[in-house]
């Protein structure tokens, strides 16, 4: 149960493993009350294209374990924003 959060944190939650589909559906039905589709897409693209942290030594492992899963999880959200 989420009682309050910033838009950025809600968008971040969309791509977490632990996120229930109910949250995703609810978010996609209600986000227009607080931001436009364009604003949401900007936030999603920023998260989708997140740069690796400076401390990452093995960039390929980071891409495989962090970046790729986030991109896969955002794909259905991106399609639903249209």
Tab-separated table of C-alpha atoms in Angstrom:
chain	number	residue	atom	x	y	z
A	1	UNK	CA	0.000	0.000	0.000
A	2	UNK	CA	1.442	3.339	-1.054
A	3	UNK	CA	0.109	6.341	0.807
A	4	UNK	CA	2.310	9.008	-0.755
A	5	UNK	CA	5.293	9.247	-3.088
A	6	UNK	CA	6.863	11.546	-5.610
A	7	UNK	CA	6.044	11.020	-9.269
A	8	UNK	CA	9.669	10.016	-9.854
A	9	UNK	CA	9.458	7.271	-7.218
A	10	UNK	CA	6.155	6.007	-8.616
A	11	UNK	CA	7.676	5.781	-12.094
A	12	UNK	CA	10.682	3.996	-10.615
A	13	UNK	CA	8.348	1.516	-8.915
A	14	UNK	CA	6.755	0.645	-12.261
A	15	UNK	CA	9.882	-1.318	-13.217
A	16	UNK	CA	10.647	-3.096	-9.957
A	17	UNK	CA	10.451	-6.891	-9.717
A	18	UNK	CA	8.224	-6.695	-6.672
A	19	UNK	CA	5.641	-4.420	-8.305
A	20	UNK	CA	2.202	-5.969	-8.645
A	21	UNK	CA	0.345	-5.573	-11.917
A	22	UNK	CA	-2.505	-4.004	-9.950
A	23	UNK	CA	-0.217	-1.059	-9.155
A	24	UNK	CA	0.789	-0.708	-12.808
A	25	UNK	CA	-2.833	-0.751	-13.982
A	26	UNK	CA	-3.910	1.717	-11.305
A	27	UNK	CA	-1.017	4.039	-12.085
A	28	UNK	CA	-1.743	3.976	-15.813
A	29	UNK	CA	-5.409	4.732	-15.172
A	30	UNK	CA	-4.729	7.679	-12.863
A	31	UNK	CA	-1.417	9.324	-13.800
A	32	UNK	CA	-3.200	11.895	-15.991
A	33	UNK	CA	-4.491	13.597	-12.844
A	34	UNK	CA	-0.962	14.725	-11.990
A	35	UNK	CA	1.020	14.783	-15.229
A	36	UNK	CA	0.654	14.591	-18.972
A	37	UNK	CA	1.565	11.632	-21.153
A	38	UNK	CA	4.546	13.591	-22.456
A	39	UNK	CA	5.790	14.231	-18.925
A	40	UNK	CA	5.398	10.551	-18.058
A	41	UNK	CA	7.312	9.492	-21.148
A	42	UNK	CA	10.158	11.880	-20.278
A	43	UNK	CA	10.404	10.268	-16.831
A	44	UNK	CA	10.252	6.762	-18.292
A	45	UNK	CA	12.920	7.566	-20.907
A	46	UNK	CA	15.161	9.024	-18.214
A	47	UNK	CA	14.832	5.825	-16.208
A	48	UNK	CA	15.124	3.626	-19.300
A	49	UNK	CA	18.369	5.340	-20.315
A	50	UNK	CA	19.856	5.567	-16.844
A	51	UNK	CA	23.661	5.760	-16.902
A	52	UNK	CA	25.709	3.278	-14.901
A	53	UNK	CA	26.908	4.368	-11.478
A	54	UNK	CA	30.468	5.637	-11.351
A	55	UNK	CA	31.516	2.742	-9.134
A	56	UNK	CA	30.605	-0.009	-11.632
A	57	UNK	CA	33.691	-1.958	-12.654
A	58	UNK	CA	32.033	-4.505	-14.912
A	59	UNK	CA	29.798	-2.501	-17.222
A	60	UNK	CA	28.559	-5.581	-19.108
A	61	UNK	CA	27.411	-7.240	-15.889
A	62	UNK	CA	25.625	-4.025	-14.847
A	63	UNK	CA	23.879	-3.895	-18.210
A	64	UNK	CA	22.772	-7.520	-17.921
A	65	UNK	CA	21.659	-7.441	-14.283
A	66	UNK	CA	20.309	-3.898	-13.897
A	67	UNK	CA	19.736	-2.054	-17.168
A	68	UNK	CA	18.245	-4.840	-19.284
A	69	UNK	CA	15.626	-5.913	-16.686
A	70	UNK	CA	14.520	-2.283	-16.222
A	71	UNK	CA	14.147	-1.854	-19.967
A	72	UNK	CA	12.157	-5.068	-20.297
A	73	UNK	CA	9.812	-4.059	-17.469
A	74	UNK	CA	9.211	-0.584	-18.926
A	75	UNK	CA	8.310	-1.869	-22.396
A	76	UNK	CA	4.631	-2.657	-21.607
A	77	UNK	CA	4.275	0.631	-19.722
A	78	UNK	CA	5.632	2.572	-22.684
A	79	UNK	CA	3.142	0.910	-25.037
A	80	UNK	CA	0.259	1.662	-22.637
A	81	UNK	CA	1.018	5.406	-22.518
A	82	UNK	CA	-0.116	6.057	-26.058
